[in-house]
Amino acid sequence: ALSDYAIEWQIPVELTSFRASVQSNYVVLNWSTATETNNKMFEIERRNENSEFVLVGFVEGKGTTTESQEYSYVDRDVMTGKYFYRLKQIDFDGTFGYTDEIEVDAAPVSFSLEQNYPNPFNPSTKITYSIPNKSFVTLKVYDQLGSEVAELVQEEKEAGRYEIDFHASDLSSGIYFYKIEAGEFFQTKKMLLLK
């Protein structure tokens, strides 16, 4: 027998996909919804294997809609490692729910040498590089005449993204070059020391 009343489920947001892709030094999250009711926002939460979830950003929702919606978020604050992401969907009335978590292995996909920061610098700067597989890495600094003034790295490194501090307090102002060699990869970039 049919009951005298029907229970109607109110699903605030119907999520149809939630996925992640790793670019050179960041993670791109994409998700889509089929319908939304009173959707204020999605909070993006991340944790690594040994930590609790932390809020890393948010994306505003589309309120109420019956049309499918596409969302994306770029997490630029990742080093090499395994991460887990989930979305916290929040309604305008404050109720919320979580998606299942997805796993991301954030390892560099290619060799890269980034521009030092800050540049110009005085007296120290950061140099960041990425290697996609275990490699013997040398990172050296040269003056304009090609003379080596500093050796920052000379060792085998696991795949990953690395940040090196370069202190130039004993060098004079001018243009310097830093060069990385890792396996078959090598690259040189210019930096400016201003005292």
Tab-separated table of C-alpha atoms in Angstrom, residues 55-136:
chain	number	residue	atom	x	y	z
A	55	LEU	CA	41.751	24.422	4.092
A	56	VAL	CA	43.746	25.494	1.016
A	57	GLY	CA	41.158	27.553	-0.855
A	58	PHE	CA	37.547	27.948	-1.905
A	59	VAL	CA	35.425	28.378	-5.007
A	60	GLU	CA	32.032	30.096	-4.984
A	61	GLY	CA	29.023	27.940	-5.831
A	62	LYS	CA	26.339	28.755	-8.358
A	63	GLY	CA	23.453	28.984	-5.855
A	64	THR	CA	20.502	27.091	-7.312
A	65	THR	CA	20.688	25.739	-10.852
A	66	THR	CA	19.490	22.733	-12.808
A	67	GLU	CA	22.258	23.105	-15.398
A	68	SER	CA	25.515	21.211	-15.087
A	69	GLN	CA	28.409	23.324	-13.813
A	70	GLU	CA	32.174	22.935	-14.164
A	71	TYR	CA	34.601	24.008	-11.433
A	72	SER	CA	38.360	24.033	-11.092
A	73	TYR	CA	40.954	25.010	-8.525
A	74	VAL	CA	44.747	25.193	-8.869
A	75	ASP	CA	46.804	24.314	-5.789
A	76	ARG	CA	50.233	25.865	-6.372
A	77	ASP	CA	51.500	25.210	-2.844
A	78	VAL	CA	52.626	21.599	-3.249
A	79	MET	CA	55.992	19.958	-2.940
A	80	THR	CA	56.668	16.416	-4.072
A	81	GLY	CA	54.641	13.815	-2.215
A	82	LYS	CA	51.317	12.066	-1.879
A	83	TYR	CA	48.306	14.253	-1.134
A	84	PHE	CA	44.624	13.701	-0.504
A	85	TYR	CA	41.972	16.247	-1.472
A	86	ARG	CA	38.298	16.570	-0.631
A	87	LEU	CA	35.632	19.187	-1.176
A	88	LYS	CA	33.481	20.614	1.594
A	89	GLN	CA	30.257	21.856	0.012
A	90	ILE	CA	28.545	24.584	2.087
A	91	ASP	CA	24.954	25.799	1.654
A	92	PHE	CA	23.783	29.358	2.304
A	93	ASP	CA	22.157	28.159	5.544
A	94	GLY	CA	25.471	26.763	6.817
A	95	THR	CA	24.826	23.060	6.310
A	96	PHE	CA	27.672	21.223	4.648
A	97	GLY	CA	28.845	17.877	3.367
A	98	TYR	CA	32.102	16.319	2.204
A	99	THR	CA	33.037	14.487	-0.965
A	100	ASP	CA	35.092	11.323	-0.890
A	101	GLU	CA	38.790	12.097	-0.888
A	102	ILE	CA	40.927	11.625	-3.966
A	103	GLU	CA	44.624	10.791	-3.956
A	104	VAL	CA	47.288	12.653	-5.908
A	105	ASP	CA	50.935	11.737	-6.321
A	106	ALA	CA	52.614	15.084	-6.912
A	107	ALA	CA	55.918	14.263	-8.529
A	108	PRO	CA	57.417	16.530	-11.174
A	109	VAL	CA	56.742	15.370	-14.721
A	110	SER	CA	59.714	17.132	-16.249
A	111	PHE	CA	63.027	18.781	-15.444
A	112	SER	CA	62.797	22.484	-14.702
A	113	LEU	CA	64.858	25.336	-13.344
A	114	GLU	CA	62.794	28.275	-12.133
A	115	GLN	CA	63.762	31.944	-12.049
A	116	ASN	CA	65.318	32.822	-8.702
A	117	TYR	CA	63.220	34.846	-6.270
A	118	PRO	CA	63.575	37.617	-5.382
A	119	ASN	CA	65.425	38.951	-8.413
A	120	PRO	CA	67.204	41.389	-8.190
A	121	PHE	CA	68.309	40.283	-4.721
A	122	ASN	CA	70.488	41.369	-1.786
A	123	PRO	CA	72.095	39.403	-0.244
A	124	SER	CA	70.150	36.123	-0.612
A	125	THR	CA	67.708	34.546	-3.054
A	126	LYS	CA	65.908	31.232	-3.559
A	127	ILE	CA	66.509	28.925	-6.516
A	128	THR	CA	63.956	26.182	-7.200
A	129	TYR	CA	64.365	23.195	-9.492
A	130	SER	CA	62.469	19.987	-10.233
A	131	ILE	CA	63.615	16.572	-11.400
A	132	PRO	CA	61.199	13.811	-12.484
A	133	ASN	CA	63.500	10.921	-11.596
A	134	LYS	CA	66.524	10.140	-9.443
A	135	SER	CA	69.468	12.052	-10.898
A	136	PHE	CA	72.922	13.303	-10.062
